[in-house]
CSV table of C-alpha atoms in Angstrom, one decimal:
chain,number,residue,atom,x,y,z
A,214,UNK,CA,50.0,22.5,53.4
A,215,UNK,CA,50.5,21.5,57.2
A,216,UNK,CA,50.5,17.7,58.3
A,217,UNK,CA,47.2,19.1,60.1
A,218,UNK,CA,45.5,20.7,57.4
A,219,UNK,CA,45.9,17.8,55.6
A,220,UNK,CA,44.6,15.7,58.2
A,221,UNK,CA,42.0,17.4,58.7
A,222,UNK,CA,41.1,18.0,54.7
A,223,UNK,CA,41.6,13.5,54.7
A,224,UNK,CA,39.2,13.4,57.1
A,225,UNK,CA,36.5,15.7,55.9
A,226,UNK,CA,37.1,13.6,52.5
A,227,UNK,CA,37.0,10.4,54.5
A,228,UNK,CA,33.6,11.6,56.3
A,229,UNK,CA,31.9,12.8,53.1
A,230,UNK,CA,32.5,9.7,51.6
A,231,UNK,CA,31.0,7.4,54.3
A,232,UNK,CA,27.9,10.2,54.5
A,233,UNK,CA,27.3,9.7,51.1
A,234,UNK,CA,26.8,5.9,50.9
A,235,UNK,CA,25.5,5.6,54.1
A,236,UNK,CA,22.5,7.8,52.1
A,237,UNK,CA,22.5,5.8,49.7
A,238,UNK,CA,22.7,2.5,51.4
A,239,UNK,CA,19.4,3.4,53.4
A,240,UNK,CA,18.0,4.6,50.2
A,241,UNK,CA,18.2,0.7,48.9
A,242,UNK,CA,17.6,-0.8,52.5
A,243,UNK,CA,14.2,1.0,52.2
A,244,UNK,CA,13.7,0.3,48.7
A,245,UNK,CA,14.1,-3.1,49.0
A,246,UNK,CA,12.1,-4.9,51.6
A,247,UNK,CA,9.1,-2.3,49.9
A,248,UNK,CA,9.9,-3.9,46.4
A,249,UNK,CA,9.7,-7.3,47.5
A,250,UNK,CA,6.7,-7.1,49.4
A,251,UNK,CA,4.8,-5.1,47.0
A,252,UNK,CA,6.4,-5.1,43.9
A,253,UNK,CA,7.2,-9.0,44.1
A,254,UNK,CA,4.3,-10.3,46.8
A,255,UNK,CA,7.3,-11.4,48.9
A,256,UNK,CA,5.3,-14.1,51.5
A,257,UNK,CA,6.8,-13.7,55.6
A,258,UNK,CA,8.7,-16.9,54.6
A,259,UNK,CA,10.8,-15.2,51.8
A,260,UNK,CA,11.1,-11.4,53.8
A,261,UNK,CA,13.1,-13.8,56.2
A,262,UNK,CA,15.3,-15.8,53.3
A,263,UNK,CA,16.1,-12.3,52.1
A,264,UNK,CA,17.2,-10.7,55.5
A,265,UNK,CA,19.3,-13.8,56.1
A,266,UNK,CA,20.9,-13.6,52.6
A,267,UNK,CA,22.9,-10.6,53.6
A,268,UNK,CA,24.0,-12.5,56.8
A,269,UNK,CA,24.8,-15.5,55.5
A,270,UNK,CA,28.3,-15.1,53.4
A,271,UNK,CA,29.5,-13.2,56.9
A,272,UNK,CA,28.9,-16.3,58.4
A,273,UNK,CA,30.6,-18.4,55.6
A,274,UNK,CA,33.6,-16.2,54.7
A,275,UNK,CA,33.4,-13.8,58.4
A,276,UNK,CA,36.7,-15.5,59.3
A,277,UNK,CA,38.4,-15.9,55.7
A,278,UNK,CA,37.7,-12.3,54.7
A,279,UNK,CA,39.5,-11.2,58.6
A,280,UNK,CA,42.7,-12.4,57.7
A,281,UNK,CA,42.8,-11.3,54.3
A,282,UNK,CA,41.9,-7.5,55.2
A,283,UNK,CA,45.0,-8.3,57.8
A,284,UNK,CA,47.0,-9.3,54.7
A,285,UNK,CA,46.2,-6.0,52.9
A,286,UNK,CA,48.6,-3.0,53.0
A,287,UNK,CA,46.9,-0.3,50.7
A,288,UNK,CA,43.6,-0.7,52.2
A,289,UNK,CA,42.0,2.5,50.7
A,290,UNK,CA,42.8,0.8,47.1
A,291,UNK,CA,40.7,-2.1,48.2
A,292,UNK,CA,37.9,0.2,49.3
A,293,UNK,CA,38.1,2.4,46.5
A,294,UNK,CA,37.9,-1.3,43.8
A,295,UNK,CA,34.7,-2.2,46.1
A,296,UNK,CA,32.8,0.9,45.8
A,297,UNK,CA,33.3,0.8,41.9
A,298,UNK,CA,31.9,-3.4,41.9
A,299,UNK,CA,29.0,-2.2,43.7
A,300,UNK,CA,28.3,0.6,41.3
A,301,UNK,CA,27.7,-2.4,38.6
A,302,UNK,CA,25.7,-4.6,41.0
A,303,UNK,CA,23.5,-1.8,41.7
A,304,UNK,CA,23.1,-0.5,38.3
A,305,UNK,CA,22.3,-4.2,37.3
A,306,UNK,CA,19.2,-4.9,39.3
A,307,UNK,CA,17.7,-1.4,38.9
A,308,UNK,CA,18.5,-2.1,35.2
A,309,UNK,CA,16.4,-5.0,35.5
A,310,UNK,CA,14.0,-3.7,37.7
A,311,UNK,CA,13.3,-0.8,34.9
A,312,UNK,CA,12.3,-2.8,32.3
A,313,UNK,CA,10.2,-4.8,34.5
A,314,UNK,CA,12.5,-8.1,33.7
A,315,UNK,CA,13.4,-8.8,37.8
A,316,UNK,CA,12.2,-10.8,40.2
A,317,UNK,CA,12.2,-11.4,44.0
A,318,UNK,CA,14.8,-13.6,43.7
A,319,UNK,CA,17.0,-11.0,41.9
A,320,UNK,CA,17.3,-10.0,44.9
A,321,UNK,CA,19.0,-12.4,46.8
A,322,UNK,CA,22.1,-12.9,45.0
A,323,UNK,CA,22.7,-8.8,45.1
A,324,UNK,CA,21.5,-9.0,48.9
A,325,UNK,CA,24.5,-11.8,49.0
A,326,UNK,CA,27.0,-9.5,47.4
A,327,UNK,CA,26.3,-6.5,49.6
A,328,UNK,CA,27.0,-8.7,52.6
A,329,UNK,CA,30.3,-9.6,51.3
A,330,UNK,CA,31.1,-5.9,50.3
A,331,UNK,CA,30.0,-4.9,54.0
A,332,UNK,CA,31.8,-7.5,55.5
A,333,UNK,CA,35.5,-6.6,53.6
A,334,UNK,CA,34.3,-3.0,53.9
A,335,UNK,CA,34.2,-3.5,57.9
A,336,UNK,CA,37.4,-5.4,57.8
A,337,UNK,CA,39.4,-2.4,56.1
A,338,UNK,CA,37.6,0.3,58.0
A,339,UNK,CA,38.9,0.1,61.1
A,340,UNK,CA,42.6,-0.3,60.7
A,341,UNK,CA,42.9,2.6,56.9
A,342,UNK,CA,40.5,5.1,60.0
A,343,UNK,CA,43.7,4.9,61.6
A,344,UNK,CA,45.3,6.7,58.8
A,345,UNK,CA,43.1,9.5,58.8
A,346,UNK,CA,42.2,10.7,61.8
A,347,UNK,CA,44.8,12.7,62.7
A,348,UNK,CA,45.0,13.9,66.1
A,349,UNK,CA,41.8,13.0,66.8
A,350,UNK,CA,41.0,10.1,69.0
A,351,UNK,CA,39.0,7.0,68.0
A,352,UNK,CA,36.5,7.9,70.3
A,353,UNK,CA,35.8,11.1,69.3
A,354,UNK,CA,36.1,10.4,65.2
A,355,UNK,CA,33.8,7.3,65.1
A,356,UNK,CA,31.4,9.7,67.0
A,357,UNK,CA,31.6,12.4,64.6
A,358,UNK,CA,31.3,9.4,61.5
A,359,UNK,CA,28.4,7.3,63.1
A,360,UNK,CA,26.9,10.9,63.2
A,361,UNK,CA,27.3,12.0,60.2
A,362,UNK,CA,26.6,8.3,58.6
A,363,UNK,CA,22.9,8.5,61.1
A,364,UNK,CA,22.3,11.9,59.5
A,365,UNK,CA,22.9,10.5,56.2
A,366,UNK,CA,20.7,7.5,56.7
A,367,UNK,CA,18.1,9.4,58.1
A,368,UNK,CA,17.9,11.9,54.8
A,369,UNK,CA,18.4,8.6,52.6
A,370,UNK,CA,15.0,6.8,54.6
A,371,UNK,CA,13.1,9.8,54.7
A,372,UNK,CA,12.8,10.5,50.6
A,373,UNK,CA,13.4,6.8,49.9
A,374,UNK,CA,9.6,6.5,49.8
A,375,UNK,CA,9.0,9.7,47.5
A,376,UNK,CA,11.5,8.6,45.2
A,377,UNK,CA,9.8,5.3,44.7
A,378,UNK,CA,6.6,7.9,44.1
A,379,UNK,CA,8.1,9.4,41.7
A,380,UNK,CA,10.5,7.5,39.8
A,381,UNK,CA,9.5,4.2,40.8
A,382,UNK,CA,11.7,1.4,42.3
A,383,UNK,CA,14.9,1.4,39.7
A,384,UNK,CA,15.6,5.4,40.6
A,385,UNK,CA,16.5,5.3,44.3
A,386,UNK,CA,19.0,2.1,42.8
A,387,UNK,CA,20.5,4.2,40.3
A,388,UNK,CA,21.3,6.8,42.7
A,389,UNK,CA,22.8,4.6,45.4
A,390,UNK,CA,25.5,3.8,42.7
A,391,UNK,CA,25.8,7.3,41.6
A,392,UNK,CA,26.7,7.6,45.9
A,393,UNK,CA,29.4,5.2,45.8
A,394,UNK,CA,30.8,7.1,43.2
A,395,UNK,CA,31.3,10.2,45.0
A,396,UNK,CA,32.8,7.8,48.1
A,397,UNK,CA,35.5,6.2,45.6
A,398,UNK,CA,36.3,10.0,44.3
A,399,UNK,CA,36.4,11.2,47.9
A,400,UNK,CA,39.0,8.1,48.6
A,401,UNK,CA,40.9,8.6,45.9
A,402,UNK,CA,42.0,12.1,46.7
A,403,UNK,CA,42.7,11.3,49.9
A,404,UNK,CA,46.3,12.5,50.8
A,405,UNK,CA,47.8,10.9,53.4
A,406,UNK,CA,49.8,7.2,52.7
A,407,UNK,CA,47.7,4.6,51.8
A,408,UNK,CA,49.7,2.2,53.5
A,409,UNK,CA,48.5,0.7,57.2
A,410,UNK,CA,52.0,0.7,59.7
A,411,UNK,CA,51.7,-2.7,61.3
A,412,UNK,CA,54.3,-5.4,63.0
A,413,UNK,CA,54.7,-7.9,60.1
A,414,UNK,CA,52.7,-11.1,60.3
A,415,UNK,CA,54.3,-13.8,62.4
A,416,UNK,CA,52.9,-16.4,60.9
A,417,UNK,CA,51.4,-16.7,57.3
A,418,UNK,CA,49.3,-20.1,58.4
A,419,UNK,CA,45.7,-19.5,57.9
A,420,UNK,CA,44.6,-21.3,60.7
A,421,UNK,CA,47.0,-19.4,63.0
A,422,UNK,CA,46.1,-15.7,62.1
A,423,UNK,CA,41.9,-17.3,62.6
A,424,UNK,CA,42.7,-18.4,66.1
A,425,UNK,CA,45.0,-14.8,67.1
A,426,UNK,CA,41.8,-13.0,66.0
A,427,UNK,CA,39.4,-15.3,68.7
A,428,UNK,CA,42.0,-15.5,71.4
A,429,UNK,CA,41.9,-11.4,71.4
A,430,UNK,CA,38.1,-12.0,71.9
A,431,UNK,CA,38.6,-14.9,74.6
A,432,UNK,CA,41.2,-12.6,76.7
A,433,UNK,CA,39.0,-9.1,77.1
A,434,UNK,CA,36.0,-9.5,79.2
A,435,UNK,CA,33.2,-7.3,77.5
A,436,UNK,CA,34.0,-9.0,74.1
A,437,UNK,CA,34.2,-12.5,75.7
A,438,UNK,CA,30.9,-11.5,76.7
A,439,UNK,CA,29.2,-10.2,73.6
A,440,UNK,CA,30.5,-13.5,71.7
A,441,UNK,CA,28.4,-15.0,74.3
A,442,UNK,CA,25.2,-13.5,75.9
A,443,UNK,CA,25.4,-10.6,73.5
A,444,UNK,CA,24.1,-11.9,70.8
A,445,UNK,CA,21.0,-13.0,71.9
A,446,UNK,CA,20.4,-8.7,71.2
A,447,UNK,CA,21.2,-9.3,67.6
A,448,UNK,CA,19.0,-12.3,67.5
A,449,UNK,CA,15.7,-10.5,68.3
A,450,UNK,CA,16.9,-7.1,66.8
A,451,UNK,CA,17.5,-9.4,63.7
A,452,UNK,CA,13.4,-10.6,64.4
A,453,UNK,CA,12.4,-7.6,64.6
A,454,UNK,CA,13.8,-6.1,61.1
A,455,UNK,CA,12.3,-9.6,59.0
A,456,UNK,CA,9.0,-8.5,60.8
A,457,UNK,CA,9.1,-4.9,60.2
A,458,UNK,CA,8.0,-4.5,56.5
A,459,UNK,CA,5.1,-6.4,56.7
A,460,UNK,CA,3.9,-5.3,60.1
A,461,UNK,CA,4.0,-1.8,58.5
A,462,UNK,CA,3.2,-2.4,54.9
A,463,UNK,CA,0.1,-5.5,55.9
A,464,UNK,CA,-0.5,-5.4,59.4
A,465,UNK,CA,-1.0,-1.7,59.9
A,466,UNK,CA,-2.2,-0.7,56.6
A,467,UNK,CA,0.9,2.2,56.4
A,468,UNK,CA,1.0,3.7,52.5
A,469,UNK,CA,4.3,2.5,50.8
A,470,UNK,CA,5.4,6.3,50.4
A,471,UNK,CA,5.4,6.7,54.1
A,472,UNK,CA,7.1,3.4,55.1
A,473,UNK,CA,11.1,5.5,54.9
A,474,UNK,CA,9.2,8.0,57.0
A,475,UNK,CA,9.1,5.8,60.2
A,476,UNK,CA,12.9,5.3,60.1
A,477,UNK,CA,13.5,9.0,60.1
A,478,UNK,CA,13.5,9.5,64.0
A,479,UNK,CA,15.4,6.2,64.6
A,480,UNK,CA,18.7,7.8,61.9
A,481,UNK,CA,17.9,11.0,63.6
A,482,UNK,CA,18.6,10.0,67.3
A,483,UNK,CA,21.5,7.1,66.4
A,484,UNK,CA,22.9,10.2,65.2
A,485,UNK,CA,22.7,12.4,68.7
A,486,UNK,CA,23.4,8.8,70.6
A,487,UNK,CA,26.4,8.6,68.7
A,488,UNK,CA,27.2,12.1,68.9
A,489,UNK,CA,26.7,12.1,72.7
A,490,UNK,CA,29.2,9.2,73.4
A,491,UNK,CA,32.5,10.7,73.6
A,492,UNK,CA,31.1,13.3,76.0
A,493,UNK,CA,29.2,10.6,77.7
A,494,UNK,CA,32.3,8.7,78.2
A,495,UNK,CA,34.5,11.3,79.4
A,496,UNK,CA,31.9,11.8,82.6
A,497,UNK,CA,30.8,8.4,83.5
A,498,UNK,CA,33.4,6.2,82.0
A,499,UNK,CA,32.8,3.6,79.1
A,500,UNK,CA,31.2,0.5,81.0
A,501,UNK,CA,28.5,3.0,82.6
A,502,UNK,CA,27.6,4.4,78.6
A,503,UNK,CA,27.8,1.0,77.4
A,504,UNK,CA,25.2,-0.7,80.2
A,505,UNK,CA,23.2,2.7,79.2
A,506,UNK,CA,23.2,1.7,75.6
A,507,UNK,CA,21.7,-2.1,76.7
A,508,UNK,CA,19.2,-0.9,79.1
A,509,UNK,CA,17.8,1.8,75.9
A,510,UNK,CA,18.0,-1.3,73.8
A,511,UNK,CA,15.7,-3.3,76.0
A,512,UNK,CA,13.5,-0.5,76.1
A,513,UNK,CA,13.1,0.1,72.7
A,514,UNK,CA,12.2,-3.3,72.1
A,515,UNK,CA,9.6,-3.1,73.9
A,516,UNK,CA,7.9,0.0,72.8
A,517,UNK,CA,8.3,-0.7,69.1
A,518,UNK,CA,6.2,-4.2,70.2
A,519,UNK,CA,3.8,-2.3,71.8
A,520,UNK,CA,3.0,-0.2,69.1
A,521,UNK,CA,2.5,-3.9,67.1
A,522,UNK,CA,0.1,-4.5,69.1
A,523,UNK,CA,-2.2,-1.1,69.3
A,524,UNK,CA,-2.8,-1.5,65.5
A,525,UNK,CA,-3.9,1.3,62.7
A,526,UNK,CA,-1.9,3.0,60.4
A,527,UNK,CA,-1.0,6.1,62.2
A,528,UNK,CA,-0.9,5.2,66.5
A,529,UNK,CA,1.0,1.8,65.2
A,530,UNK,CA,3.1,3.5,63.5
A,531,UNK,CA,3.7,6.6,65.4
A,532,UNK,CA,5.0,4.0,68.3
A,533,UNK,CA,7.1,1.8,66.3
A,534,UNK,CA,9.2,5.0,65.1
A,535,UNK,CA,9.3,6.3,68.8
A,536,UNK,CA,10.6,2.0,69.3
A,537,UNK,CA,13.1,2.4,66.3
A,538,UNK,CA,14.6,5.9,67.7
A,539,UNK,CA,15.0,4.6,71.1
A,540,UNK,CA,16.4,1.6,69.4
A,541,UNK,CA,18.6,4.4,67.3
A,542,UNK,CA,19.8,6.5,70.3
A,543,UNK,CA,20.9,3.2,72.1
A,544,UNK,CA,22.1,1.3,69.5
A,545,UNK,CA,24.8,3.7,68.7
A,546,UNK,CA,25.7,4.3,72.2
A,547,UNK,CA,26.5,0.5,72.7
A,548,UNK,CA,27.7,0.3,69.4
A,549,UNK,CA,30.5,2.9,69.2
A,550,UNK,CA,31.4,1.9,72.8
A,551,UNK,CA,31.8,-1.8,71.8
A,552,UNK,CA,33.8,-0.6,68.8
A,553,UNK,CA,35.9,1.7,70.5
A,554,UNK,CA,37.3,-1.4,73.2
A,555,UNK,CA,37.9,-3.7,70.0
A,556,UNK,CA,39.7,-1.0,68.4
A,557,UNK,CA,42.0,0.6,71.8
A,558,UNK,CA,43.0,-3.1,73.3
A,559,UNK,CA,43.5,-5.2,69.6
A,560,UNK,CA,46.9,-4.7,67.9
A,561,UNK,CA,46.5,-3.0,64.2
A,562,UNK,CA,48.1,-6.8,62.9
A,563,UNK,CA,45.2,-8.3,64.1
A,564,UNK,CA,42.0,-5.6,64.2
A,565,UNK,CA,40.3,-6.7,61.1
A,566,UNK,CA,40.5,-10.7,62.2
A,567,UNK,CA,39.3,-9.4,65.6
A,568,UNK,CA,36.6,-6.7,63.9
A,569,UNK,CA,35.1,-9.9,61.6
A,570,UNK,CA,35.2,-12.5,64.0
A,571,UNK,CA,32.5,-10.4,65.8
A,572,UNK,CA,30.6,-9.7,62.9
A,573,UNK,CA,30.9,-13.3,61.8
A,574,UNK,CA,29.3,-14.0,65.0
A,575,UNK,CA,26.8,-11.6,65.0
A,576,UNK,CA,25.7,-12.5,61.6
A,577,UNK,CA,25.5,-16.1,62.7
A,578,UNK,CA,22.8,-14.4,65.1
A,579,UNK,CA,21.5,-12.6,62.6
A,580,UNK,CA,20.7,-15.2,60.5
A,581,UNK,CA,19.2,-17.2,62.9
A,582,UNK,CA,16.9,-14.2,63.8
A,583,UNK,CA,15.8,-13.7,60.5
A,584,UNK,CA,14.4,-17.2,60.1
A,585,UNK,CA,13.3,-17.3,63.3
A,586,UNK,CA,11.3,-13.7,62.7
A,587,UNK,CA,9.7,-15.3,59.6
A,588,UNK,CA,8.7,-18.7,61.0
A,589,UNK,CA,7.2,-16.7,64.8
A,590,UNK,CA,5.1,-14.5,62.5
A,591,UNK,CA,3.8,-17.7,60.9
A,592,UNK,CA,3.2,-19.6,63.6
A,593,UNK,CA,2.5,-17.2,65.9
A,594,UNK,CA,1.3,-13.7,64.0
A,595,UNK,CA,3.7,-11.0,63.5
A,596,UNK,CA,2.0,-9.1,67.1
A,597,UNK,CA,3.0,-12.0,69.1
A,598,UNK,CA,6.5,-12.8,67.2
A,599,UNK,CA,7.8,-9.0,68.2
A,600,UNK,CA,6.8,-9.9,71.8
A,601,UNK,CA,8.9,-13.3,72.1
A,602,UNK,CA,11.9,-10.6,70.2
A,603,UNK,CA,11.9,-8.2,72.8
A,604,UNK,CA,12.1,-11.1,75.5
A,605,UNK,CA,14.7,-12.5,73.9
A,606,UNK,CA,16.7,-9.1,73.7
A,607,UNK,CA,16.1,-7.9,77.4
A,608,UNK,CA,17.5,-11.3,78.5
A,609,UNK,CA,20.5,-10.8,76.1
A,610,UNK,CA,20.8,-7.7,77.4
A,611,UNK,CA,20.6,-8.2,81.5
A,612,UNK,CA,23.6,-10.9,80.6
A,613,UNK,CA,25.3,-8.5,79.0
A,614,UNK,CA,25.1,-5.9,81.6
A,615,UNK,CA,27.4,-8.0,83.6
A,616,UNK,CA,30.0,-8.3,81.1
A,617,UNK,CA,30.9,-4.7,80.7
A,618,UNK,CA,33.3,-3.9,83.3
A,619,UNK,CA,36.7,-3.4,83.7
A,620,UNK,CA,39.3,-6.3,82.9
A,621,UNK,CA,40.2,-7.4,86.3
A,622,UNK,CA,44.0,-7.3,84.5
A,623,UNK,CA,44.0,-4.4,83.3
A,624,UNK,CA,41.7,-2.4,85.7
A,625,UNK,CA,42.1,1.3,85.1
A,626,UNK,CA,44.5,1.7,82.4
A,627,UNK,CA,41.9,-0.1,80.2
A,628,UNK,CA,39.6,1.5,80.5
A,629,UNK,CA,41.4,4.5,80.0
A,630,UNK,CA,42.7,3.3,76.7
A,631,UNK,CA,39.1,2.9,75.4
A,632,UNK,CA,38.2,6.3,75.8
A,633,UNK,CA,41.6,7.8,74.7
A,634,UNK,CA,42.3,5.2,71.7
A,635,UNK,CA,45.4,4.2,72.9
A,636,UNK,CA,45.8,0.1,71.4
A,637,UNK,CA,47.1,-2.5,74.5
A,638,UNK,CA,49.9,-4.4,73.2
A,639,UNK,CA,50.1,-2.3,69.9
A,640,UNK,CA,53.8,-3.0,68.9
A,641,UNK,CA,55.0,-1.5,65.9
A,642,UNK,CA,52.1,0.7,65.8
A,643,UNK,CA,51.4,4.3,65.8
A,644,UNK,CA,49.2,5.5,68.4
A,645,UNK,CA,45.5,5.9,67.9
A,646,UNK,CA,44.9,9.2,69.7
């Protein structure tokens, strides 16, 4: 078998894998918010305690976890041992949840875990992609991934609520775990080295390999300005999800079988947004897709508020789905442009300390949007909470805007580089084309 073929068999393997839990990670990210609030009687107070449980271990360990995924050679063996620990977490709590011993606050610990998992699985992503991509370019294979991962989400939310129907709340849990099964068996057979090709690590001082990660952040302009203005987006987008299930479920009156069915049109068009990037890119460049990507963001915000406010169980809902796909198509558009510069200007040695140090960050946001979500629908009422989210994420936004241009070192070539993978300052590394 050719280098190609192989490549090209890795990849499918690679892409079936991430399909499959990204089905089965919207299957519980449905299931959940609809068990606490109406299997558990979840107030607004503890919907935002447990959408801030998943952020906050990103925010404790973001940094920690960074330089340990740098540390790590055979990165697909680390992914392979998470998948099989999630397996048991998830066949835990839908144990528990079967024979009607769980609680809510089950939920938070396994909430906690799966923030860890994500946050290591984000780490290694990035840098064992690099091993099985072949020829392709980053641009184009995270395209054809957040595509196929959109696709799979949007399958997973749409029959999340008819599995609950039929099986109750434990069956969409047990087959979550049954999907990380198939993603360890499709890394396992995997062909090409497990082994990421990287400049050794000058220094083995924690504190060092923290502060390379933020000085990559400090030195190119559109991630100086994410770390900044940017996430004030992931603030109110993080309002918005803590006031989403009982806006839907309470304020709206929408049956619990059809609550996975308003996310359908938002994994639907994240899928063509993401789909359309690399073709995007190629024509107007990667600042002009990325200021696209804000401006949809803003927009989408403001639509899904809107339909907050009209009220009823089907025109409420009809608009906060055309709010969430607007919010879909963008959101991939800015978010495989903003991966795509971390991953073409940070060296391979550094990429998961850079990759986490963002996340840490916008989990810090997160969080803080969560509470914040819970405590404006309080105060406020959940209407007028998603109105003060969507100000908050078209300011974020407009700052943004100015951000994303070229880096007045680098100019050209960088921007260049984004599109065609190409890492600034990779030494010791092989290309990623």
């Amino acid at each position: 078998m050719s280098s190609r073929t192989t490549a090209d068999r890795d990849f499918r393997l690679f892409t079936l894998g991430q399909v499959s839990t990204a089905f089965g990670s919207a299957l519980t990210a449905i299931v959940v918010p609809i068990l606490a609030v109406e299997g558990f009687g979840a107030t607004e107070w503890q919907i935002g305690l447990l959408q801030a449980s998943t952020a906050a271990p990103v925010v404790a360990l973001g940094f920690l976890v960074g330089v340990w995924s740098d540390r790590q050679r055979r990165k697909r063996r680390r992914l392979i041992t998470l998948d099989l620990v999630s397996i048991a977490v998830l066949t835990a709590l839908a144990l528990g949840v079967a024979f009607d011993v769980a609680g809510f606050y089950w939920l938070l610990p396994v909430m906690v875990f799966f923030g860890i998992s994500s946050l290591a699985v984000e780490a290694l992503y990035f840098s064992h992609l690099d091993t099985v991509i072949g020829e392709r370019t980053i641009m184009s294979a995270r395209s054809r991934l957040i595509g196929g991962e959109r696709l799979g989400s949007a399958t997973g939310r749409g029959i999340a609520g008819a599995l609950v129907w039929l099986g109750g709340y434990a069956l969409p849990l047990f087959l979550d775990a049954a999907l990380y099964l198939v993603n360890a068996v499709c890394l396992a057979f995997i062909r090409s080295p497990d082994e990421v090709r990287t400049a050794p690590p000058q220094s083995r001082n924690l504190r060092r390999e923290v502060t390379a990660g933020f000085r990559i952040l400090a030195e190119i302009r559109i991630l100086r300005g994410f770390s900044t203005a940017g996430l004030l987006i992931s603030v109110a987008e993080a309002m918005l999800l803590a006031l989403l299930p009982i806006l839907l479920l309470r304020t709206l009156g929408l049956p619990e079988a059809l609550y996975g069915a308003v996310f359908i049109a938002a994994s639907l068009a994240a899928a063509a947004g993401a789909l359309a990037c690399a073709p995007l890119a190629e024509r107007m460049g990667g600042p002009a897709v990325c200021r696209i990507g804000l401006a949809g963001i803003a927009a989408g915000s403001t639509v899904l508020a809107t339909g907050a406010t009209i009220g009823g169980p089907v025109a409420g809902a009809v608009v906060v789905a055309v709010g969430l796909a607007l919010l879909g198509l963008f959101g991939s558009v800015w978010n495989v442009g903003l991966t795509t510069a971390v991953t073409a200007r940070a060296d391979a040695s550094v990429l998961g300390r850079v990759t986490l140090n963002v996340r840490t960050l916008t989990a810090l946001a997160a969080m803080s949007g969560s509470v914040l979500g819970g405590a404006a629908g309080s105060l406020v009422g959940i209407r007028g909470a998603a109105w003060i989210a969507v100000a908050v994420g078209a300011i974020g936004a407009g700052l943004m805007a100015v951000f994303v241009t070229e880096d007045r070192t680098g100019g050209e070539r960088d921007r260049d580089t984004a599109e065609s993978g190409i890492p600034v300052g990779g030494k010791g590394v092989r290309s990623r084309r």
